[in-house]
Amino acid sequence: MRSVTVELPNRYEGKGKDPDMIQNTYKLNSIDEIPELAEKIHEKPVYRSASCKVLLAWAQLWNKDDFSVFKQEVLRHFQGFSIIGSNCHSYTDILNVRLDGSGEERGILLTFLFFENSGASLYGIRSGFREEDRQGRELRELILGTRDAKGVLLVPPDYYSCTEDILRELKDLKDIPIFGIKTSLHDGYSAFGYEPGGEVMEGKLLALLFKGEKLSIRTHYNLGWVPIGKTMTVTKEDNPFFVDEIDGKPASFVYNKYLGLRNDQIIPQNLSEFPLIIDRNGVRISRIGIAGPKDGQLIFGAPVYLNDRISLSYGNSDDLFEEVSRDNEEIAAFEAQAGLLIVCSNRIMFLKERELDEIELYRKQIRDTAVVYGYGEIFYLNGQGGELNSALVSVFFKETGLARPVRKTVHIIESADAREKDMGFEPPNDLIVPFYDRLSRMFKEMSADLITAVKAAEDANRAKTAFYSAVSHEIRTPLNSILGMNEMILKECDDEDILKYSENIKSSGKLLQQLINDILDTGKLEAGKMEIIPVDYNVREVMGELAGMIAYSAEEKGLKFSYSLDEGLPDILHGDEKRIRQCMLNLLSNAVKYTDEGEVALSVTGGITDKDHAVLKISVKDSGIGIRPEDIEKLSIPFERVDKSKNYRVEGTGLGLNIVNNLLALMDSELMVESAYGQGSEFSFEVVQGISHTGGDQNGSVKAGTRQGKEGAGGNGEDLITRDASILVVDDTKMNLTLVGYFLKNSGIDVDTAQNGYMAVEMAKEKKYDIIFLDLKMPGIDGVEVFKRIKEDICGLNSGSVFILLTAEEEEGIRERFGEEGFSDFMTKPFTSSMLEDIIRKYLPDEKII
Ligand code: ADP
């Protein structure tokens, strides 16, 4: 091996100017070179003038015997220095998983720091198994007892010292960086320390405490890898270095699954691009876990704790460089005078030759910057940080605040040969899996995770809606009974107080009913079960009714309401009138709800587009509270209400606009919103409707047999009084039968009821009814079957009666089905007394109505 000694001249020396602190770094290849170098150092003027001298002496890959010779030589020749010495590995022992220290490379890095008026003191703190807390407390005392303490270089006594437990004791120290490194995994690793005039310290936690009023130390932690994919949790560990389980599975599954590695392939060479990242108190800390002695176990070089949240990460060399470049810009501004880089060997494995470029960036700041490679970088500042991996910690010193130019000539540190050799790699053995195989495996597994997560979220959402729908459905029947009974109270009671309570029950009940209907609609929309059912309808009638309803509620709030309808629109359109009505009602009631003064305006425009189609343009404008631009896109999120502070008094669920949006989408339309916050909003949409050529005459009446709006059935607000009328109501829910009886108590109608289909068929044989109401779903024979059996007897008493289907809610396709089956109409439950009266009024012969 060629022995090269390269001196890295310091830029300030010999220039006649007091240089503050000076750093000299030397790289030797043999212990034999130490005496000659020592002579040179002792001759330097700064050796005599310095207020304090520090030597960091890192030997590389030396066996125990060689290291002890090295130690003796250093101690013999540099008595005037505070010394920290250590035996460190080179990257090759990671590469070959060679922990026995039998590597060939030899290297010595000696860095001398000469302070002008600052200083450093070395302390050896007694070590001890699981006594890190005590060591931390002792160190804390030392720091607090030192005037102008500025930072600590920490060298743990052995590899398994849990530095994070030491650091935890220092969390309240302000602006004092702690930095250091565990340099090796192999047996030969040991560190020693020496303070002039004192004993040699060995087997201790070494803490070199930098101090001085004029001293500044700038530290920075560079990582460059970013977490990707799902976050997992450490669920079982032997101790913080041996992890058994992650997410309840053998820890190695992280690599088995995502990188496609067998357990014997879990070696640093296959992991360097994808360190694991732990998010610990706001700092991303990287970890590389290699296969442990137990199958499925991972060993980490630095602590990983139970419940740590962990994920894979990915980096590319450009990202690493970008972070390091930013660090360098700040160092240039800091105007450093000495530098120390604490670098994880993983960066060499990952960056390969480019690692030298990374270091070179720093050496352009300070030529003599010392670089130490290791396995566990220590960085801790203001309670953040810990034992790191894959990191580059930069530590830069200066003694005064004097501005100095930092750029200088670039010296060649090592010969090209030496550099080649340093960066040479052992040929990969057959355990190394090609990078692209690992990468493509990782992306495949991660996207599979994403797909599973999306599906789980969708399933959960569907389950939620199904649950809401089921609950709502169950609430409907009892709620209907409550409201029905309440209606009776309103009709029959004279007591003012009770009537007031009853009115309250009614309005709260209506709100609850609306909520239930909205939830059921949302469920149907989400399940894709909402159908658009076009019928012929009279546009003037429908719009007129809506306008009438809203005019009333606007007036109650003291708002002006205006309504206009374009004369160019045909009278009878073909489309889903019920859903258009529902959308408009939502927009109109919102307009009234969210407007405190001014006006609400409904305008219906549009016209014929071709002989079969017309476009209907609806606009609802208000002068209300308006919506902030950033809130507009949140409007259609289910259960989302915006501007909550203003709206907290306004009742609502946040479902309305979501339903409107979804219904409009089913009709190939969309909701447009324009709003000025504090001034008002306009909600509008356009739908294409068919023009009915058969549906009605131009006077606006719609052909019998097609459905009209319930409200349009001709209720005149007066009580229904009849003579000689009889009806049969068949429903398996007894409460509904009771309600019908109550509702029609004063109408003079003879009401018969049956709780099942068989009874109904029998009753129909005995008595003639004007109208027979049949519940669709009943145990035994259902409504349609009852209808068929009664109709079978063409000469029977009820072969010519009117049959009305009762459905619990609007069943899919019911609007088409009731007609096909031969029913005259249908009525949805829950129904109110006026709905019942209206439908009876519609089908009872005129002569029977008084
Ligand atoms: P809800 O009115 O039941 O809360 P919606 O889905 O109908 O639910 O509306 C969602 C939100 O949009 C409302 O909570 C309200 O903040 C806002 N919003 C709707 N219409 C208007 C309007 N005309 N003016 C101001 N804000 C409105």
Tab-separated table of C-alpha atoms in Angstrom, residues 233-420:
chain	number	residue	atom	x	y	z
A	233	THR	CA	-45.991	0.480	14.153
A	234	VAL	CA	-43.349	-1.368	16.138
A	235	THR	CA	-45.406	-3.876	18.109
A	236	LYS	CA	-42.771	-6.041	19.800
A	237	GLU	CA	-39.126	-5.609	20.674
A	238	ASP	CA	-36.548	-7.447	22.755
A	239	ASN	CA	-34.744	-4.229	23.502
A	240	PRO	CA	-34.433	-1.005	21.504
A	241	PHE	CA	-31.904	-2.602	19.154
A	242	PHE	CA	-33.715	-5.884	18.481
A	243	VAL	CA	-37.159	-5.535	17.009
A	244	ASP	CA	-39.343	-8.645	16.770
A	245	GLU	CA	-42.578	-7.400	15.294
A	246	ILE	CA	-43.883	-4.561	13.195
A	247	ASP	CA	-47.645	-4.251	12.728
A	248	GLY	CA	-48.007	-7.534	14.572
A	249	LYS	CA	-45.979	-9.445	11.975
A	250	PRO	CA	-42.346	-10.597	12.107
A	251	ALA	CA	-40.334	-7.384	11.652
A	252	SER	CA	-38.576	-8.696	8.558
A	253	PHE	CA	-41.871	-8.645	6.635
A	254	VAL	CA	-41.180	-4.966	5.933
A	255	TYR	CA	-38.342	-6.001	3.665
A	256	ASN	CA	-39.792	-9.359	2.603
A	257	LYS	CA	-42.906	-7.686	1.363
A	258	TYR	CA	-41.797	-4.329	0.039
A	259	LEU	CA	-38.362	-5.148	-1.322
A	260	GLY	CA	-38.921	-8.817	-2.098
A	261	LEU	CA	-35.974	-9.916	0.062
A	262	ARG	CA	-35.551	-13.257	1.745
A	263	ASN	CA	-34.402	-13.050	5.352
A	264	ASP	CA	-30.829	-13.920	4.420
A	265	GLN	CA	-30.905	-11.065	1.911
A	266	ILE	CA	-31.687	-8.476	4.602
A	267	ILE	CA	-28.177	-7.046	4.501
A	268	PRO	CA	-27.101	-3.410	4.260
A	269	GLN	CA	-26.277	-3.641	0.548
A	270	ASN	CA	-29.942	-4.278	-0.231
A	271	LEU	CA	-31.249	-1.662	2.167
A	272	SER	CA	-29.130	1.412	1.653
A	273	GLU	CA	-31.495	3.088	-0.822
A	274	PHE	CA	-34.536	2.508	1.371
A	275	PRO	CA	-33.820	3.306	5.006
A	276	LEU	CA	-36.746	3.068	7.367
A	277	ILE	CA	-37.856	6.415	8.737
A	278	ILE	CA	-39.185	7.041	12.188
A	279	ASP	CA	-40.996	10.210	12.983
A	280	ARG	CA	-39.885	10.994	16.485
A	281	ASN	CA	-40.881	14.216	18.175
A	282	GLY	CA	-41.068	16.041	14.874
A	283	VAL	CA	-37.719	14.850	13.515
A	284	ARG	CA	-37.314	12.247	10.837
A	285	ILE	CA	-34.793	9.696	11.942
A	286	SER	CA	-33.609	6.983	9.660
A	287	ARG	CA	-32.898	3.396	10.626
A	288	ILE	CA	-31.533	0.417	8.803
A	289	GLY	CA	-32.453	-2.920	10.268
A	290	ILE	CA	-30.460	-5.942	9.266
A	291	ALA	CA	-31.522	-9.552	9.854
A	292	GLY	CA	-31.281	-10.453	13.521
A	293	PRO	CA	-30.382	-13.772	15.168
A	294	LYS	CA	-34.028	-14.805	15.584
A	295	ASP	CA	-35.929	-15.556	12.416
A	296	GLY	CA	-37.935	-12.513	11.383
A	297	GLN	CA	-36.125	-10.221	13.825
A	298	LEU	CA	-34.347	-7.044	12.784
A	299	ILE	CA	-31.298	-5.550	14.484
A	300	PHE	CA	-30.944	-1.817	14.416
A	301	GLY	CA	-27.797	0.162	14.972
A	302	ALA	CA	-29.666	2.752	17.007
A	303	PRO	CA	-32.731	2.511	19.187
A	304	VAL	CA	-36.175	1.740	17.836
A	305	TYR	CA	-38.833	1.771	20.501
A	306	LEU	CA	-42.117	0.016	21.000
A	307	ASN	CA	-44.909	1.988	19.280
A	308	ASP	CA	-42.487	3.917	17.085
A	309	ARG	CA	-44.216	4.770	13.829
A	310	ILE	CA	-42.088	3.590	10.980
A	311	SER	CA	-42.218	3.706	7.182
A	312	LEU	CA	-39.970	2.948	4.272
A	313	SER	CA	-38.323	5.875	2.588
A	314	TYR	CA	-36.872	6.698	-0.711
A	315	GLY	CA	-34.157	9.111	-1.685
A	316	ASN	CA	-32.235	9.975	-4.771
A	317	SER	CA	-28.826	11.504	-4.797
A	318	ASP	CA	-30.116	14.829	-6.147
A	319	ASP	CA	-32.431	15.224	-3.159
A	320	LEU	CA	-29.557	14.475	-0.810
A	321	PHE	CA	-27.382	17.004	-2.560
A	322	GLU	CA	-30.043	19.649	-2.521
A	323	GLU	CA	-30.325	19.463	1.242
A	324	VAL	CA	-26.560	19.510	1.657
A	325	SER	CA	-26.246	22.502	-0.713
A	326	ARG	CA	-28.681	24.504	1.379
A	327	ASP	CA	-26.655	23.614	4.455
A	328	ASN	CA	-23.531	24.892	2.697
A	329	GLU	CA	-25.111	28.202	1.816
A	330	GLU	CA	-25.835	28.744	5.479
A	331	ILE	CA	-22.351	27.716	6.498
A	332	ALA	CA	-20.929	30.260	4.046
A	333	ALA	CA	-23.063	32.937	5.672
A	334	PHE	CA	-21.925	31.740	9.105
A	335	GLU	CA	-18.259	32.264	8.063
A	336	ALA	CA	-16.916	29.194	9.769
A	337	GLN	CA	-13.306	28.641	10.749
A	338	ALA	CA	-13.321	24.916	11.448
A	339	GLY	CA	-15.538	22.019	10.511
A	340	LEU	CA	-16.400	18.478	11.455
A	341	LEU	CA	-18.659	16.180	9.442
A	342	ILE	CA	-20.242	13.197	11.084
A	343	VAL	CA	-21.390	10.939	8.305
A	344	CYS	CA	-23.226	7.652	8.125
A	345	SER	CA	-21.523	4.960	6.105
A	346	ASN	CA	-24.847	4.341	4.427
A	347	ARG	CA	-24.295	7.516	2.454
A	348	ILE	CA	-21.200	5.964	0.918
A	349	MET	CA	-23.130	2.854	0.036
A	350	PHE	CA	-25.896	4.901	-1.486
A	351	LEU	CA	-24.011	7.749	-3.135
A	352	LYS	CA	-20.913	5.711	-3.968
A	353	GLU	CA	-18.405	7.965	-5.770
A	354	ARG	CA	-20.670	10.967	-5.320
A	355	GLU	CA	-20.149	10.822	-1.578
A	356	LEU	CA	-16.788	12.497	-2.181
A	357	ASP	CA	-18.566	15.333	-4.020
A	358	GLU	CA	-20.820	15.798	-1.034
A	359	ILE	CA	-17.814	16.084	1.252
A	360	GLU	CA	-16.059	18.338	-1.235
A	361	LEU	CA	-18.882	20.858	-0.962
A	362	TYR	CA	-18.058	21.274	2.702
A	363	ARG	CA	-14.343	21.298	2.119
A	364	LYS	CA	-14.867	24.259	-0.161
A	365	GLN	CA	-16.059	26.092	2.933
A	366	ILE	CA	-13.281	24.865	5.200
A	367	ARG	CA	-10.427	23.040	3.537
A	368	ASP	CA	-9.505	21.141	6.706
A	369	THR	CA	-12.975	19.963	7.579
A	370	ALA	CA	-12.617	16.607	9.308
A	371	VAL	CA	-14.849	13.763	8.187
A	372	VAL	CA	-15.719	10.829	10.409
A	373	TYR	CA	-17.794	7.929	9.185
A	374	GLY	CA	-19.772	5.715	11.479
A	375	TYR	CA	-22.992	3.852	12.131
A	376	GLY	CA	-24.828	6.033	14.570
A	377	GLU	CA	-24.636	9.776	14.258
A	378	ILE	CA	-25.616	11.748	17.294
A	379	PHE	CA	-27.353	15.046	16.909
A	380	TYR	CA	-29.502	16.721	19.502
A	381	LEU	CA	-30.536	20.322	19.837
A	382	ASN	CA	-33.300	21.902	21.876
A	383	GLY	CA	-34.938	18.577	22.637
A	384	GLN	CA	-34.965	17.369	19.056
A	385	GLY	CA	-32.881	14.712	17.378
A	386	GLY	CA	-31.335	11.538	18.706
A	387	GLU	CA	-29.225	8.756	17.372
A	388	LEU	CA	-29.387	8.957	13.622
A	389	ASN	CA	-28.623	6.794	10.641
A	390	SER	CA	-27.991	7.666	6.998
A	391	ALA	CA	-27.432	11.242	8.101
A	392	LEU	CA	-24.747	13.804	7.610
A	393	VAL	CA	-24.341	16.065	10.622
A	394	SER	CA	-22.329	19.158	9.941
A	395	VAL	CA	-20.630	20.942	12.836
A	396	PHE	CA	-18.918	24.245	12.110
A	397	PHE	CA	-17.037	26.473	14.527
A	398	LYS	CA	-15.938	30.077	14.630
A	399	GLU	CA	-14.341	32.112	17.319
A	400	THR	CA	-15.302	35.647	16.431
A	401	GLY	CA	-18.036	37.356	14.572
A	402	LEU	CA	-15.497	38.998	12.245
A	403	ALA	CA	-16.458	38.809	8.606
A	404	ARG	CA	-13.988	36.813	6.537
A	405	PRO	CA	-13.976	35.634	2.993
A	406	VAL	CA	-14.607	31.909	3.075
A	407	ARG	CA	-13.722	30.958	-0.480
A	408	LYS	CA	-10.198	29.816	-1.037
A	409	THR	CA	-7.990	27.658	-3.188
A	410	VAL	CA	-8.936	24.064	-3.542
A	411	HIS	CA	-6.220	21.607	-2.614
A	412	ILE	CA	-6.134	18.035	-3.679
A	413	ILE	CA	-6.421	15.989	-0.551
A	414	GLU	CA	-5.631	12.557	-1.785
A	415	SER	CA	-4.042	11.266	-4.891
A	416	ALA	CA	-6.338	9.926	-7.548
A	417	ASP	CA	-5.081	6.437	-6.680
A	418	ALA	CA	-5.980	6.750	-3.077
A	419	ARG	CA	-9.356	8.108	-3.969
A	420	GLU	CA	-10.076	5.265	-6.347
